[in-house]
Amino acid sequence: MLRDIESLNNHTAFLFDKINFLMDATIGFININQNRRVSQLTVFGVVFMPINILAGVGGMSEFSMMTSGIPWQLAYGALVLGMGMVGWGTYVGLRYLEARKARKGSARAG
């Protein structure tokens, strides 16, 4: 009877080890996916931060000295175009830096 109980204890420990391994693997997979999503959100935040600053400055100067004498259509069109260019430039700059970082990492590994 004691041998049967010991055998069942060993088998139960084996099954628990298997379950713990599977749970750790699942948690690791979830963490990898979350890290990818947080990285994407960080890139979006970095790209849109300068645009928000420009929008804040442009929005506060609606009828101020910055746009006096300029038709509002032209002033806001230029502001939107400038925001688009800053956002595009930030995005291209980030892609360039990420590619350079990846090339340096592969050169060190290779």
PDB file of C-alpha atoms in Angstrom:
ATOM      1  CA  MET A   1       0.000   0.000   0.000  1.00  0.00           C
ATOM      2  CA  LEU A   2       2.836   2.404   0.837  1.00  0.00           C
ATOM      3  CA  ARG A   3       4.521   1.663  -2.510  1.00  0.00           C
ATOM      4  CA  ASP A   4       1.278   2.481  -4.324  1.00  0.00           C
ATOM      5  CA  ILE A   5       0.952   5.790  -2.487  1.00  0.00           C
ATOM      6  CA  GLU A   6       4.596   6.646  -3.206  1.00  0.00           C
ATOM      7  CA  SER A   7       4.097   5.780  -6.863  1.00  0.00           C
ATOM      8  CA  LEU A   8       1.029   8.007  -7.018  1.00  0.00           C
ATOM      9  CA  ASN A   9       2.954  10.832  -5.322  1.00  0.00           C
ATOM     10  CA  ASN A  10       5.761  10.553  -7.894  1.00  0.00           C
ATOM     11  CA  HIS A  11       3.269  10.511 -10.756  1.00  0.00           C
ATOM     12  CA  THR A  12       1.398  13.501  -9.319  1.00  0.00           C
ATOM     13  CA  ALA A  13       4.676  15.440  -8.949  1.00  0.00           C
ATOM     14  CA  PHE A  14       5.529  14.621 -12.582  1.00  0.00           C
ATOM     15  CA  LEU A  15       2.131  15.876 -13.771  1.00  0.00           C
ATOM     16  CA  PHE A  16       2.415  19.056 -11.714  1.00  0.00           C
ATOM     17  CA  ASP A  17       5.873  19.720 -13.182  1.00  0.00           C
ATOM     18  CA  LYS A  18       4.441  19.297 -16.674  1.00  0.00           C
ATOM     19  CA  ILE A  19       1.551  21.655 -15.922  1.00  0.00           C
ATOM     20  CA  ASN A  20       3.914  24.258 -14.431  1.00  0.00           C
ATOM     21  CA  PHE A  21       6.121  24.085 -17.529  1.00  0.00           C
ATOM     22  CA  LEU A  22       3.132  24.613 -19.826  1.00  0.00           C
ATOM     23  CA  MET A  23       1.872  27.517 -17.731  1.00  0.00           C
ATOM     24  CA  ASP A  24       5.322  29.161 -17.768  1.00  0.00           C
ATOM     25  CA  ALA A  25       5.507  28.738 -21.545  1.00  0.00           C
ATOM     26  CA  THR A  26       2.049  30.294 -21.960  1.00  0.00           C
ATOM     27  CA  ILE A  27       2.928  33.239 -19.717  1.00  0.00           C
ATOM     28  CA  GLY A  28       6.159  33.771 -21.673  1.00  0.00           C
ATOM     29  CA  PHE A  29       4.226  33.794 -24.957  1.00  0.00           C
ATOM     30  CA  ILE A  30       1.742  36.314 -23.554  1.00  0.00           C
ATOM     31  CA  ASN A  31       4.605  38.523 -22.312  1.00  0.00           C
ATOM     32  CA  ILE A  32       6.240  38.510 -25.751  1.00  0.00           C
ATOM     33  CA  ASN A  33       2.974  39.622 -27.382  1.00  0.00           C
ATOM     34  CA  GLN A  34       2.420  42.329 -24.767  1.00  0.00           C
ATOM     35  CA  ASN A  35       5.967  43.627 -25.216  1.00  0.00           C
ATOM     36  CA  ARG A  36       5.365  43.888 -28.958  1.00  0.00           C
ATOM     37  CA  ARG A  37       2.152  45.858 -28.431  1.00  0.00           C
ATOM     38  CA  VAL A  38       3.693  48.187 -25.850  1.00  0.00           C
ATOM     39  CA  SER A  39       6.559  48.835 -28.262  1.00  0.00           C
ATOM     40  CA  GLN A  40       4.080  49.779 -30.989  1.00  0.00           C
ATOM     41  CA  LEU A  41       2.245  52.117 -28.613  1.00  0.00           C
ATOM     42  CA  THR A  42       5.542  53.734 -27.652  1.00  0.00           C
ATOM     43  CA  VAL A  43       6.375  54.386 -31.297  1.00  0.00           C
ATOM     44  CA  PHE A  44       2.936  55.937 -31.840  1.00  0.00           C
ATOM     45  CA  GLY A  45       3.450  58.156 -28.803  1.00  0.00           C
ATOM     46  CA  VAL A  46       6.880  59.299 -29.977  1.00  0.00           C
ATOM     47  CA  VAL A  47       5.620  60.010 -33.507  1.00  0.00           C
ATOM     48  CA  PHE A  48       2.568  61.974 -32.385  1.00  0.00           C
ATOM     49  CA  MET A  49       4.184  63.949 -29.536  1.00  0.00           C
ATOM     50  CA  PRO A  50       5.758  66.627 -31.775  1.00  0.00           C
ATOM     51  CA  ILE A  51       2.507  66.827 -33.725  1.00  0.00           C
ATOM     52  CA  ASN A  52       0.592  67.468 -30.496  1.00  0.00           C
ATOM     53  CA  ILE A  53       3.024  70.209 -29.536  1.00  0.00           C
ATOM     54  CA  LEU A  54       2.589  71.880 -32.927  1.00  0.00           C
ATOM     55  CA  ALA A  55      -1.180  71.523 -32.681  1.00  0.00           C
ATOM     56  CA  GLY A  56      -1.129  73.135 -29.252  1.00  0.00           C
ATOM     57  CA  VAL A  57       0.974  76.054 -30.429  1.00  0.00           C
ATOM     58  CA  GLY A  58      -1.080  76.462 -33.606  1.00  0.00           C
ATOM     59  CA  GLY A  59      -4.381  76.153 -31.785  1.00  0.00           C
ATOM     60  CA  MET A  60      -3.469  78.849 -29.258  1.00  0.00           C
ATOM     61  CA  SER A  61      -2.485  81.325 -31.962  1.00  0.00           C
ATOM     62  CA  GLU A  62      -5.830  81.412 -33.723  1.00  0.00           C
ATOM     63  CA  PHE A  63      -6.139  85.206 -33.873  1.00  0.00           C
ATOM     64  CA  SER A  64      -2.768  86.258 -32.513  1.00  0.00           C
ATOM     65  CA  MET A  65       0.301  87.934 -33.942  1.00  0.00           C
ATOM     66  CA  MET A  66       1.501  84.693 -35.553  1.00  0.00           C
ATOM     67  CA  THR A  67      -1.350  84.643 -38.034  1.00  0.00           C
ATOM     68  CA  SER A  68      -2.309  88.311 -38.241  1.00  0.00           C
ATOM     69  CA  GLY A  69      -2.762  89.375 -41.828  1.00  0.00           C
ATOM     70  CA  ILE A  70      -2.814  85.777 -43.097  1.00  0.00           C
ATOM     71  CA  PRO A  71      -6.130  84.236 -44.128  1.00  0.00           C
ATOM     72  CA  TRP A  72      -7.119  81.487 -41.675  1.00  0.00           C
ATOM     73  CA  GLN A  73      -7.401  78.930 -44.485  1.00  0.00           C
ATOM     74  CA  LEU A  74      -3.771  79.466 -45.416  1.00  0.00           C
ATOM     75  CA  ALA A  75      -2.562  79.588 -41.784  1.00  0.00           C
ATOM     76  CA  TYR A  76      -4.306  76.380 -40.764  1.00  0.00           C
ATOM     77  CA  GLY A  77      -3.440  74.654 -44.018  1.00  0.00           C
ATOM     78  CA  ALA A  78       0.231  75.436 -43.397  1.00  0.00           C
ATOM     79  CA  LEU A  79      -0.073  74.255 -39.801  1.00  0.00           C
ATOM     80  CA  VAL A  80      -1.648  70.941 -40.841  1.00  0.00           C
ATOM     81  CA  LEU A  81       0.974  70.481 -43.563  1.00  0.00           C
ATOM     82  CA  GLY A  82       3.740  71.262 -41.063  1.00  0.00           C
ATOM     83  CA  MET A  83       2.283  68.772 -38.571  1.00  0.00           C
ATOM     84  CA  GLY A  84       2.145  66.104 -41.264  1.00  0.00           C
ATOM     85  CA  MET A  85       5.742  66.753 -42.271  1.00  0.00           C
ATOM     86  CA  VAL A  86       6.975  66.644 -38.666  1.00  0.00           C
ATOM     87  CA  GLY A  87       5.083  63.381 -38.051  1.00  0.00           C
ATOM     88  CA  TRP A  88       6.396  61.827 -41.253  1.00  0.00           C
ATOM     89  CA  GLY A  89       9.943  62.988 -40.491  1.00  0.00           C
ATOM     90  CA  THR A  90       9.777  61.559 -36.974  1.00  0.00           C
ATOM     91  CA  TYR A  91       8.485  58.238 -38.294  1.00  0.00           C
ATOM     92  CA  VAL A  92      11.178  57.998 -40.977  1.00  0.00           C
ATOM     93  CA  GLY A  93      13.846  58.955 -38.443  1.00  0.00           C
ATOM     94  CA  LEU A  94      12.696  56.268 -36.023  1.00  0.00           C
ATOM     95  CA  ARG A  95      12.668  53.628 -38.766  1.00  0.00           C
ATOM     96  CA  TYR A  96      16.200  54.632 -39.780  1.00  0.00           C
ATOM     97  CA  LEU A  97      17.464  54.435 -36.197  1.00  0.00           C
ATOM     98  CA  GLU A  98      15.795  51.056 -35.644  1.00  0.00           C
ATOM     99  CA  ALA A  99      17.305  49.676 -38.867  1.00  0.00           C
ATOM    100  CA  ARG A 100      20.734  50.981 -37.863  1.00  0.00           C
ATOM    101  CA  LYS A 101      20.377  49.421 -34.421  1.00  0.00           C
ATOM    102  CA  ALA A 102      19.356  46.085 -35.995  1.00  0.00           C
ATOM    103  CA  ARG A 103      22.342  46.198 -38.379  1.00  0.00           C
ATOM    104  CA  LYS A 104      24.741  46.858 -35.501  1.00  0.00           C
ATOM    105  CA  GLY A 105      23.211  44.012 -33.507  1.00  0.00           C
ATOM    106  CA  SER A 106      23.503  41.574 -36.412  1.00  0.00           C
ATOM    107  CA  ALA A 107      27.086  42.671 -37.093  1.00  0.00           C
ATOM    108  CA  ARG A 108      28.033  41.941 -33.486  1.00  0.00           C
ATOM    109  CA  ALA A 109      26.293  38.558 -33.529  1.00  0.00           C
ATOM    110  CA  GLY A 110      27.694  37.571 -36.923  1.00  0.00           C
TER     111      GLY A 110
END
